[in-house]
mmCIF file of C-alpha atoms in Angstrom:
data_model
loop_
_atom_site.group_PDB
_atom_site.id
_atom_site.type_symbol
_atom_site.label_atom_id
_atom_site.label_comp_id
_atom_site.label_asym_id
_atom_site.label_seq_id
_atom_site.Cartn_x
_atom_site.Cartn_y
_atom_site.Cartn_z
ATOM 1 C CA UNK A 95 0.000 0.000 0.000
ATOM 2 C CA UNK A 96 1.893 3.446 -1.235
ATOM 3 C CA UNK A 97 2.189 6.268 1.113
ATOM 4 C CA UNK A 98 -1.167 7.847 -0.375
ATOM 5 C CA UNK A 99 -3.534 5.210 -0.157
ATOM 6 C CA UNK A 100 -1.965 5.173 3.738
ATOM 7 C CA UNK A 101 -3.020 8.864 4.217
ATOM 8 C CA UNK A 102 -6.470 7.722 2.763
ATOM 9 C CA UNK A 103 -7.246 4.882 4.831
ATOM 10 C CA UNK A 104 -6.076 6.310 8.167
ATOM 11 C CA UNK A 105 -8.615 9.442 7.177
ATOM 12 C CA UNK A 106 -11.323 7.099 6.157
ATOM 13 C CA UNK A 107 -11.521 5.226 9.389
ATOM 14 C CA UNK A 108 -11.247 8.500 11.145
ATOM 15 C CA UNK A 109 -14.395 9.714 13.556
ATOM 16 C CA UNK A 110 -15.850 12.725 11.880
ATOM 17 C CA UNK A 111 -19.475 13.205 11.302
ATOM 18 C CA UNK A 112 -21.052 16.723 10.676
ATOM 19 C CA UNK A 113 -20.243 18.753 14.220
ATOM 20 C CA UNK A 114 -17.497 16.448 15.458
ATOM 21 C CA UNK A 115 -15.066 16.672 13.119
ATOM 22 C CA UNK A 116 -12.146 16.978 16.341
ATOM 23 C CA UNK A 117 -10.596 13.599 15.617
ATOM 24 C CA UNK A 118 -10.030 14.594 11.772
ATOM 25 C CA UNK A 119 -8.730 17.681 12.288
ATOM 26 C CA UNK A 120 -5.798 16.661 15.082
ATOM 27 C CA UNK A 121 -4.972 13.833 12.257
ATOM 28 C CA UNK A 122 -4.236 16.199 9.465
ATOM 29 C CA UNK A 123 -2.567 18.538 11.471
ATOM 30 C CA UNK A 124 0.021 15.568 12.341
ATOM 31 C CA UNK A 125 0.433 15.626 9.153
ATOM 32 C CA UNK A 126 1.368 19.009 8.178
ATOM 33 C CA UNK A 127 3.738 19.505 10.994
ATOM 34 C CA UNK A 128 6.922 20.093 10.090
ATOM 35 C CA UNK A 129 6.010 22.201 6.925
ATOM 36 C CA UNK A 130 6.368 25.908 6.216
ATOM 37 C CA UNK A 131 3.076 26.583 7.310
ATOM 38 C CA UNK A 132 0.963 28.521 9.766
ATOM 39 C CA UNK A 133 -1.665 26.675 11.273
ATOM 40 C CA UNK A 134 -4.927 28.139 12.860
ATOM 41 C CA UNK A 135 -8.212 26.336 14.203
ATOM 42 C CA UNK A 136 -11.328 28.812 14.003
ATOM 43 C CA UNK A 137 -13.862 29.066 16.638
ATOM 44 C CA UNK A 138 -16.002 26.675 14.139
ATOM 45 C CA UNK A 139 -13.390 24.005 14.031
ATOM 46 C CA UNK A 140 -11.949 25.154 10.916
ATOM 47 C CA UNK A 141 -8.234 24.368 10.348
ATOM 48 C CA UNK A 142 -6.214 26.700 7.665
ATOM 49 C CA UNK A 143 -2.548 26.136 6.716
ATOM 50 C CA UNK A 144 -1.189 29.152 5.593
ATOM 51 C CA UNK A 145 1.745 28.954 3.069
ATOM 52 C CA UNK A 146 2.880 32.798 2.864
ATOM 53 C CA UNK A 147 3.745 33.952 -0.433
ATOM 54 C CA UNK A 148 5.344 37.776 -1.263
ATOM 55 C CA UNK A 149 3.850 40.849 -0.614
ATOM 56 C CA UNK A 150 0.777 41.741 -2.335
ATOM 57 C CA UNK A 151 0.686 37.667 -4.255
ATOM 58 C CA UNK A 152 -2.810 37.203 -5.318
ATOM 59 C CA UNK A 153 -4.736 35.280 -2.630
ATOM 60 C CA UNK A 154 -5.580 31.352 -3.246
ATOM 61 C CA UNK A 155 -7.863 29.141 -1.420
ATOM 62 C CA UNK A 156 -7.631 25.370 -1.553
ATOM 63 C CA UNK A 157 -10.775 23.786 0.561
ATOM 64 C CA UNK A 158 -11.967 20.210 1.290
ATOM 65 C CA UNK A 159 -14.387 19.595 4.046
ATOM 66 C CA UNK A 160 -13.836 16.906 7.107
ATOM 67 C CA UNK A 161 -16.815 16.161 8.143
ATOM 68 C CA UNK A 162 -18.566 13.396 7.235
ATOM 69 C CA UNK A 163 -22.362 11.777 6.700
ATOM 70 C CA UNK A 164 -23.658 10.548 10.247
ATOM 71 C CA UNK A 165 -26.307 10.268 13.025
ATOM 72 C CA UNK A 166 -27.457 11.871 15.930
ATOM 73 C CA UNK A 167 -28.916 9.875 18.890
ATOM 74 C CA UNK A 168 -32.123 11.741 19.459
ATOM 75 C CA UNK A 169 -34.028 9.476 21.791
ATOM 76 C CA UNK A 170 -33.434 6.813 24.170
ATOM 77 C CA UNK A 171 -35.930 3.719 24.794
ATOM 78 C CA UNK A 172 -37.098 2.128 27.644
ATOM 79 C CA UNK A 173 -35.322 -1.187 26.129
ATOM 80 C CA UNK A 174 -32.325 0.621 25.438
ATOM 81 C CA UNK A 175 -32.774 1.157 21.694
ATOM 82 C CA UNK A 176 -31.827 4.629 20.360
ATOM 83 C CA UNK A 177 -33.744 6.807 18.118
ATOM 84 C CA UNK A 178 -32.075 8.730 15.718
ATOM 85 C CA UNK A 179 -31.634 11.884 13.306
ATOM 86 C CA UNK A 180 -29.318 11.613 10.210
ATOM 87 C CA UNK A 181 -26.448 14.122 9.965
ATOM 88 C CA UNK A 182 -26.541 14.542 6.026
ATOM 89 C CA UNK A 183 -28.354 13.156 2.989
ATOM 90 C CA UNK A 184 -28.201 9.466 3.600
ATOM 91 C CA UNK A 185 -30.518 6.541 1.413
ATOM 92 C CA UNK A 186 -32.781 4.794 4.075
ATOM 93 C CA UNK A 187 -32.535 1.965 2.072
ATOM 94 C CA UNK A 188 -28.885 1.518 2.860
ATOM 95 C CA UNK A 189 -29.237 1.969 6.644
ATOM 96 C CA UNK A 190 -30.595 -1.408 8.288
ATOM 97 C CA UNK A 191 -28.187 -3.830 9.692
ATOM 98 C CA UNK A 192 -25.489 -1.362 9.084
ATOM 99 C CA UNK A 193 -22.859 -1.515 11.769
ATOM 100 C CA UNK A 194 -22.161 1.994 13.491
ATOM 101 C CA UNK A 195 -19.713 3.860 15.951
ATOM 102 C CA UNK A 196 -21.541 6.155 18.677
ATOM 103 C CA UNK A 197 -19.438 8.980 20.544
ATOM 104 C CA UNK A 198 -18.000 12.271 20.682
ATOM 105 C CA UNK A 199 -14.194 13.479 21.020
ATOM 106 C CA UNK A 200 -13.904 11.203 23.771
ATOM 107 C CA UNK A 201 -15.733 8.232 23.506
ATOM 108 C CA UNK A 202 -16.567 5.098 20.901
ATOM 109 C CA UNK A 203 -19.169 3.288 21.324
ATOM 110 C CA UNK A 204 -20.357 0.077 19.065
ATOM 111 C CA UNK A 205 -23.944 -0.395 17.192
ATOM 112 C CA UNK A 206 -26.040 -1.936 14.952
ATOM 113 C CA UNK A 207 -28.848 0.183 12.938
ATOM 114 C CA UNK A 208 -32.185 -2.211 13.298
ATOM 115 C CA UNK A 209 -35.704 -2.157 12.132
ATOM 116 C CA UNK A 210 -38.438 -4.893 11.712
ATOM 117 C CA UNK A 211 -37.297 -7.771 9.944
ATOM 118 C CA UNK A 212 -38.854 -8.703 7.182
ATOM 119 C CA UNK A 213 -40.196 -11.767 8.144
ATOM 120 C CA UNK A 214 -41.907 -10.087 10.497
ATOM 121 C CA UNK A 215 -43.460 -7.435 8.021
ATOM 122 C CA UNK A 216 -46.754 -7.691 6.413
ATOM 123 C CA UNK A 217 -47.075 -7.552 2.663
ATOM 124 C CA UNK A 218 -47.501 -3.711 2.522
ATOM 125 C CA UNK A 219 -44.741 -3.181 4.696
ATOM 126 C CA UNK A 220 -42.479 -4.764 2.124
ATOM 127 C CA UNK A 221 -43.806 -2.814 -0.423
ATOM 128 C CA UNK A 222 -42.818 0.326 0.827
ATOM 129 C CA UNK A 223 -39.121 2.274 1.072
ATOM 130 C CA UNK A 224 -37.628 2.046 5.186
ATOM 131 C CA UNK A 225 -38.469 5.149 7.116
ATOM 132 C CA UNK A 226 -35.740 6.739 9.691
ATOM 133 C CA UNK A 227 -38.589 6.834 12.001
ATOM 134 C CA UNK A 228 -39.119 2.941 12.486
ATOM 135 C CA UNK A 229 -35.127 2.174 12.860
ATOM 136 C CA UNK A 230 -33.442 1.989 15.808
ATOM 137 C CA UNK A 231 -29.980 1.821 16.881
ATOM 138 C CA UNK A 232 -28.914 -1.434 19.037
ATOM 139 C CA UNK A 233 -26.047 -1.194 21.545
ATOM 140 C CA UNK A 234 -26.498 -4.470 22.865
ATOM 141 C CA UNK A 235 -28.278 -3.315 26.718
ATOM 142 C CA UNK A 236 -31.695 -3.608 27.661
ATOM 143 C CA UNK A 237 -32.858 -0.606 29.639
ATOM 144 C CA UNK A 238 -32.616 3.260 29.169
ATOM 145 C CA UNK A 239 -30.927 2.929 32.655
ATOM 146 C CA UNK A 240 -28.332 0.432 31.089
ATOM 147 C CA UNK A 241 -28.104 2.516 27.880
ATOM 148 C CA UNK A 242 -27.438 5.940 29.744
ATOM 149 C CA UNK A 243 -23.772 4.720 31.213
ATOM 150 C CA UNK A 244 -22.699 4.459 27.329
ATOM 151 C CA UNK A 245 -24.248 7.185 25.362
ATOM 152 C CA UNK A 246 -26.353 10.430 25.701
ATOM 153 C CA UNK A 247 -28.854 12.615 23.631
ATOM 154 C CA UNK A 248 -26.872 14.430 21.596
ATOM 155 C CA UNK A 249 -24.074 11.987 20.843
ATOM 156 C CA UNK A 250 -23.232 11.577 16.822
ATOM 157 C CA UNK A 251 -22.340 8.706 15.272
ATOM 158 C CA UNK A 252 -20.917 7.268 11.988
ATOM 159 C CA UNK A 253 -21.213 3.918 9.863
ATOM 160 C CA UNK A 254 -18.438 1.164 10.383
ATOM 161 C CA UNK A 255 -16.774 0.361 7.433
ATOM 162 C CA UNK A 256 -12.998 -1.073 6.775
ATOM 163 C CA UNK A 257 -10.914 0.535 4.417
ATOM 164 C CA UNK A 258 -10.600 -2.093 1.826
ATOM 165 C CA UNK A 259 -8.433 -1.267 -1.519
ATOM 166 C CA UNK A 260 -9.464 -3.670 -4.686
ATOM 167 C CA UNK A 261 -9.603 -4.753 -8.286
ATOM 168 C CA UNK A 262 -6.618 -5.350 -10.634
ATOM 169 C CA UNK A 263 -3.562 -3.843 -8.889
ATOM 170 C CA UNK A 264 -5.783 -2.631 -5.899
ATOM 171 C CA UNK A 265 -6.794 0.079 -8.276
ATOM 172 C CA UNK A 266 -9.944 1.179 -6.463
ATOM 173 C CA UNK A 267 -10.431 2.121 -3.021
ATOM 174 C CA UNK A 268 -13.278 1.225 -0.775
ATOM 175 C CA UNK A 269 -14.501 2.471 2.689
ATOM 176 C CA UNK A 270 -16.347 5.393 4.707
ATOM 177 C CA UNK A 271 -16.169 9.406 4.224
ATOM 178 C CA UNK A 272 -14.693 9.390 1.019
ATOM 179 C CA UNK A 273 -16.819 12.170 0.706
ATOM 180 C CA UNK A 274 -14.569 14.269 1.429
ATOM 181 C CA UNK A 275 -11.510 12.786 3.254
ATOM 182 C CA UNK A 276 -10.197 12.012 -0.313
ATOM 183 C CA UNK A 277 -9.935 16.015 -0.672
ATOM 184 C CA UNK A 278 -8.670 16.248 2.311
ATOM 185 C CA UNK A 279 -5.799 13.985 1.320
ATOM 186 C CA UNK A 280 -5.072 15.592 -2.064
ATOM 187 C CA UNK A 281 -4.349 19.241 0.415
ATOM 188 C CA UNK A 282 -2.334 17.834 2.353
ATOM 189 C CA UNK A 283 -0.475 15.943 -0.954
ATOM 190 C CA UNK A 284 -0.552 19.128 -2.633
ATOM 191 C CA UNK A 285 0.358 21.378 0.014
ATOM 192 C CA UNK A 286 3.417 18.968 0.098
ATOM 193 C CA UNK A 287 4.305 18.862 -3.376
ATOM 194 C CA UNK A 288 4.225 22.628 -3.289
ATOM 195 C CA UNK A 289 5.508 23.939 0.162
ATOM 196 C CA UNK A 290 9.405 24.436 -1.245
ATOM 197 C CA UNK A 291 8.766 25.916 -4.408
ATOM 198 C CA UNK A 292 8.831 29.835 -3.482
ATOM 199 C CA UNK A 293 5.372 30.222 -5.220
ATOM 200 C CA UNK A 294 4.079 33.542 -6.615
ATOM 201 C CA UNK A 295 1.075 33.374 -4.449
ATOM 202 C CA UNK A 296 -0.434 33.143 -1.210
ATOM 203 C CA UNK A 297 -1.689 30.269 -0.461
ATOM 204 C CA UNK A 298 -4.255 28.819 1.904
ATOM 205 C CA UNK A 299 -5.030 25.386 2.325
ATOM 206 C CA UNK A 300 -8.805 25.035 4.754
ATOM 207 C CA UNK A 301 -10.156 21.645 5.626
ATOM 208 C CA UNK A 302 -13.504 22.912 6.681
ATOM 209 C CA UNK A 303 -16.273 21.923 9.149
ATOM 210 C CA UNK A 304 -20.243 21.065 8.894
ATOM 211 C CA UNK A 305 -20.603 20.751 4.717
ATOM 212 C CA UNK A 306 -23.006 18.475 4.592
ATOM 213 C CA UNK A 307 -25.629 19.883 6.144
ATOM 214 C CA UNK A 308 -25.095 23.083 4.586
ATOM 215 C CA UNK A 309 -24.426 25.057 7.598
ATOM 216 C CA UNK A 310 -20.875 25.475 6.619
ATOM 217 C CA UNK A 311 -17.580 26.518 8.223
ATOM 218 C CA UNK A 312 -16.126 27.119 4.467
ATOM 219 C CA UNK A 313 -18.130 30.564 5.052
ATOM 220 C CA UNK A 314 -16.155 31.824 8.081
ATOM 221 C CA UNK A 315 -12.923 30.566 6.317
ATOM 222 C CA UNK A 316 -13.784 32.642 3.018
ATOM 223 C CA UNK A 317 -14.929 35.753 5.008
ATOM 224 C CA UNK A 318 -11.591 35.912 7.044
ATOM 225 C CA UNK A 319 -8.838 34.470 4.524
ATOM 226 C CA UNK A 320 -10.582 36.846 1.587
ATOM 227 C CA UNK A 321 -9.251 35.056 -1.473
ATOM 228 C CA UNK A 322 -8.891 36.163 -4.938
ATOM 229 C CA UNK A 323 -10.163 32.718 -6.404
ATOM 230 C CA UNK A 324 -10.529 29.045 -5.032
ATOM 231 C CA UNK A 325 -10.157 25.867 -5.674
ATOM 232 C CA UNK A 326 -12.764 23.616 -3.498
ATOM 233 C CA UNK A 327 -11.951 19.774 -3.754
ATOM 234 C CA UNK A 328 -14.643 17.206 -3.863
ATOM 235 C CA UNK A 329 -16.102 14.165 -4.499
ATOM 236 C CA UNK A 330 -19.056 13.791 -7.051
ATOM 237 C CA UNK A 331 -21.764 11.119 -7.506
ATOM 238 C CA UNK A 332 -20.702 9.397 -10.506
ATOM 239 C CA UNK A 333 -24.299 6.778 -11.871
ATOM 240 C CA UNK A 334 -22.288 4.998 -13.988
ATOM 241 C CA UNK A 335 -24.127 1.851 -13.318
ATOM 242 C CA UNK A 336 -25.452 -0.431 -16.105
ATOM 243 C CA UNK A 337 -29.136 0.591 -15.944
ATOM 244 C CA UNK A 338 -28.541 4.616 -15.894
ATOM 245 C CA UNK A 339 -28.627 6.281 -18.958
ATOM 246 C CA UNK A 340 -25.455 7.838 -20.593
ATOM 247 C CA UNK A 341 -27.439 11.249 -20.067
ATOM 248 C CA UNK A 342 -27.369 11.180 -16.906
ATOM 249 C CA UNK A 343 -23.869 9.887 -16.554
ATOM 250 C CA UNK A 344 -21.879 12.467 -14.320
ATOM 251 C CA UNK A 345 -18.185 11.590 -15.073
ATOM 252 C CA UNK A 346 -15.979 8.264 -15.713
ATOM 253 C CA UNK A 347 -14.058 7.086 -13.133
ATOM 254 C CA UNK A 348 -10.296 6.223 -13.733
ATOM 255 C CA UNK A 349 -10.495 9.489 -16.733
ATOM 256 C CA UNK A 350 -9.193 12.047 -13.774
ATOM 257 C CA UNK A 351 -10.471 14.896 -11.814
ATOM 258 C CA UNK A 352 -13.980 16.044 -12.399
ATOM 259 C CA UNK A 353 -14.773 19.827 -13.239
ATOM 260 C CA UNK A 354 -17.953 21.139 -12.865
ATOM 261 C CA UNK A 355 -19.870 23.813 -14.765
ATOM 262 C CA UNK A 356 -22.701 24.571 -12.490
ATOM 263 C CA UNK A 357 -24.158 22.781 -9.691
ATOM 264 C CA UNK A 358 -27.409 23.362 -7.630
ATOM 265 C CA UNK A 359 -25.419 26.018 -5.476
ATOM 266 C CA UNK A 360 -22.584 27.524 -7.869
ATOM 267 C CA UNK A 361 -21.918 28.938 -11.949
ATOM 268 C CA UNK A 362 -17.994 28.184 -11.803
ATOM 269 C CA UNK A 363 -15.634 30.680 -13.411
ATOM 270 C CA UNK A 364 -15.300 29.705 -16.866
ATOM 271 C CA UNK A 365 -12.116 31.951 -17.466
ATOM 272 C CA UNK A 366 -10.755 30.006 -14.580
ATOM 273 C CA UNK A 367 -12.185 26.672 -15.985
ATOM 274 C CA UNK A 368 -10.684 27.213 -19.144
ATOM 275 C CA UNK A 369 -7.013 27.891 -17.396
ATOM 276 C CA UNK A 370 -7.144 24.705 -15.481
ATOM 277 C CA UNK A 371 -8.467 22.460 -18.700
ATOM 278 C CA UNK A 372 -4.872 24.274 -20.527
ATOM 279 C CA UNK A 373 -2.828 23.103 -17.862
ATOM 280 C CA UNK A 374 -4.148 20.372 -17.908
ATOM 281 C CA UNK A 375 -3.732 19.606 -21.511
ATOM 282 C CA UNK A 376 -0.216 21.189 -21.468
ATOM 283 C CA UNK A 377 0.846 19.005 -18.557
ATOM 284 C CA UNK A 378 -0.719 15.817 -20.285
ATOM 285 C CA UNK A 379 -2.880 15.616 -16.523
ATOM 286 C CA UNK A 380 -6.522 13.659 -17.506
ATOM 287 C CA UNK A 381 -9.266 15.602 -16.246
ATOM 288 C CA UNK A 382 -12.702 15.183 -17.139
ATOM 289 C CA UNK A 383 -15.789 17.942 -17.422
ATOM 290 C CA UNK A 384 -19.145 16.778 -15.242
ATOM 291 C CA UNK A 385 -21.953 16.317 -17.401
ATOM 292 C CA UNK A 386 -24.552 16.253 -14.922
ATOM 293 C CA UNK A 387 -26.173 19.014 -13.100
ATOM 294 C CA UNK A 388 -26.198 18.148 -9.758
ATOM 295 C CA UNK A 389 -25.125 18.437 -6.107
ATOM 296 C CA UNK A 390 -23.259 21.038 -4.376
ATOM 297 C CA UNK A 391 -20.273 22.041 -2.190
ATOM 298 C CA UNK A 392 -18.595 24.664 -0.164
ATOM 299 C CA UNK A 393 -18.038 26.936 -3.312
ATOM 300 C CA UNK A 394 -21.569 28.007 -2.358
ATOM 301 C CA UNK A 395 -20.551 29.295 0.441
ATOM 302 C CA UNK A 396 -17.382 30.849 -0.859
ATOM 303 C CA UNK A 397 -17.906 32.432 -4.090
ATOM 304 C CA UNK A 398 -20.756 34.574 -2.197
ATOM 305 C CA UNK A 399 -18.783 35.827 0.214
ATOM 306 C CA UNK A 400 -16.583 39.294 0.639
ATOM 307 C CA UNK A 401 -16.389 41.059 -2.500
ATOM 308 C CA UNK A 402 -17.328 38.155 -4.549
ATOM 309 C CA UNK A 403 -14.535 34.890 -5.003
ATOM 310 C CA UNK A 404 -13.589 33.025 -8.472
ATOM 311 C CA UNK A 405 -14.149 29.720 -7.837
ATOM 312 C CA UNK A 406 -13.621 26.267 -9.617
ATOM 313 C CA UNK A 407 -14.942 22.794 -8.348
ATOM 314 C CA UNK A 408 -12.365 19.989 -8.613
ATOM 315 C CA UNK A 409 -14.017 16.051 -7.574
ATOM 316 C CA UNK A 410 -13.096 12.877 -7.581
ATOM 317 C CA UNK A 411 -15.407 10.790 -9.857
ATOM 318 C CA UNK A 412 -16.892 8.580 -6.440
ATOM 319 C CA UNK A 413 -19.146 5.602 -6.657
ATOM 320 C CA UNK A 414 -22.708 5.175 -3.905
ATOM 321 C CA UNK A 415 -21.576 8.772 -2.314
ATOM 322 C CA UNK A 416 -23.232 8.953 1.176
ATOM 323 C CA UNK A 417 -23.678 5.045 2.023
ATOM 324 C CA UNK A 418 -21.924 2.856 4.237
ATOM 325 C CA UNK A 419 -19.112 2.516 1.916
ATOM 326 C CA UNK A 420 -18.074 4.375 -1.234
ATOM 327 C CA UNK A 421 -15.557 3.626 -4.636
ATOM 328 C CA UNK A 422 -12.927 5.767 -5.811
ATOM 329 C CA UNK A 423 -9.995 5.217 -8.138
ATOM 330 C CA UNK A 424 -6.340 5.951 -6.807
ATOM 331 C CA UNK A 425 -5.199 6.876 -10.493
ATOM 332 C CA UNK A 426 -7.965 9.767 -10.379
ATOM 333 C CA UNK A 427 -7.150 11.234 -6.842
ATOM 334 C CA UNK A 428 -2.690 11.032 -8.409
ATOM 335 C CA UNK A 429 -4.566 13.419 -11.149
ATOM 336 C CA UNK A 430 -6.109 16.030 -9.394
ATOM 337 C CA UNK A 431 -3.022 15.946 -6.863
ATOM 338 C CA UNK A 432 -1.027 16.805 -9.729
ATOM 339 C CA UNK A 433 -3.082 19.363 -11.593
ATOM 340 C CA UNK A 434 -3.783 21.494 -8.539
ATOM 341 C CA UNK A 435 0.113 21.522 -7.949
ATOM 342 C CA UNK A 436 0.649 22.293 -11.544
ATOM 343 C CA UNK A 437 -1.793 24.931 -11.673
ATOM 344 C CA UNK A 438 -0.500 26.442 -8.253
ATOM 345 C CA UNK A 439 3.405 26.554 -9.886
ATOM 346 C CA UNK A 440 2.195 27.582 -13.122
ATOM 347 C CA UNK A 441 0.297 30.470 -11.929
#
């Protein structure tokens, strides 16, 4: 396993749903010590690496969000069982018998999600989609007495997936919070690549707080830092499944980075669009256009903000986004490591 699918995995696995993203941000900030770098964590939970550039260098953003998709424990049963709210857009169909980790910063606690099983459902029941309302969480007690010494109202939690890389060569990459620890790792590759190379710019690198659920720390970040354009790294949704139509096809995975047009929350720059697509071509990088309208990210948040911020989207192409486990392709997340470090030296 190369140094870069390490730095993916050990994200992956990390604790981080939306509003407890504590555990993710002390990892990457292990890893950018020892760099050139000023580091700052916001009142929000934002953490910026600064890499200073000369006097009066245009400003540059690079942002990728930590948190992840998650739960939070909203009830607890007489029997112990949990009710629970979803942190983030997640498919009820993909919940049941899901295993999950309960906490906060300081504690872990193991779960399984549970419902009615169907042999115990009658034939409308099966007919219909699972609600979040009829699914509990199962810690393995038996009383709300018994249930209270491990968790509290309040407490979030995440699915339990291993990392798993797979295919020909271990090509692919399987596990939790790919959305958006893979842009998380491409920063803190990039910021690498980059930190020695006396760029014409100043450069800051956010990994953000609280995306997806829209309340997001990527505004705070933008309002202070005040950038002249941004980069915001992503995953996107891909539907390249067999029985989706090629119209509604959002990218290709293994064809590179993913650059989007527009998206429910953003028109991208197109002068800016265009630059990166030349570098890209110059530099013989793949990268790939989305042809999907769809989604949305922190460039929302960041284009609106201040006087008004250039802003490109850069994802990697990511299969079943939001569900226990998600696909990516390591020869995609090499590309957009490399194009944001050529587009950063070639400025």
């Amino acid at each position: 396993m190369t140094s870069g699918v390490k730095l993916i995995e050990k994200l992956s696995l990390a604790f981080g749903p939306t509003g407890c993203e504590g555990e993710v941000e002390g990892l990457i900030r292990a890893e950018l010590a020892g760099l050139p770098v000023e580091l700052m964590t916001d009142r929000m939970g934002n953490l910026t690496a600064h890499l200073k550039g000369p006097a009066g260098a245009p400003r540059v953003l690079l942002s990728a969000h930590m948190d992840e998709v998650g739960f939070m424990v909203t009830e607890i049963e007489s029997n112990g069982f949990l009710r629970f709210a979803t942190l983030g857009g997640i498919d009820p169909r993909v919940m049941v018998g899901r295993a999950v980790t309960l906490g906060d910063e300081k504690k872990r606690v193991a779960g399984v999600i549970s419902a009615k099983g169907i042999h115990f459902q009658s034939a409308e029941e099966r007919s219909k989609m699972p609600q979040l309302k009829d699914m509990y969480i199962d810690i393995g007690v038996s009383s709300r007495e018994e249930a209270e010494q491990y968790v509290s109202l309040g407490d979030f939690g995440t699915f339990d997936t291993p990392f798993l890389p797979f295919g020909k060569e271990k090509a692919f990459l399987s596990g939790k919070a790919l959305d958006d620890r893979v842009g998380c790792a491409v920063l803190i590759e990039v910021l690498r690549a980059v930190a020695d190379k006396h760029l014409p710019l100043d450069v800051w690198f956010a990994f953000t707080v609280r995306e997806e659920i829209g309340i997001s720390g990527a505004t705070v970040v933008a309002n202070r830092v005040s950038p002249d354009m941004a980069f915001v790294i992503e995953t996107t949704a891909m539907a390249d499944l067999p029985d989706v139509p090629a119209a509604r096809r959002v990218a290709d995975i293994g064809k590179g980075g993913v650059l989007s047009l527009l998206d429910n929350g953003t028109i991208y720059d197109r002068a800016l669009i265009d630059r990166v697509l030349k570098v890209a071509g110059e530099k013989n990088i793949p990268v790939q256009v989305k042809r999907y309208v769809s989604g949305g990210n922190d460039a929302k948040h960041i284009h609106q903000s201040g006087v008004g911020v250039r802003c490109v989207a850069l994802s990697a192409p990511t299969r079943y986004l939001h569900a226990p486990v998600s696909v990516a392709k390591y020869s995609d997340i090499e590309a957009m490591i490399a194009l944001l470090a050529a587009m950063l030296e070639n400025a």
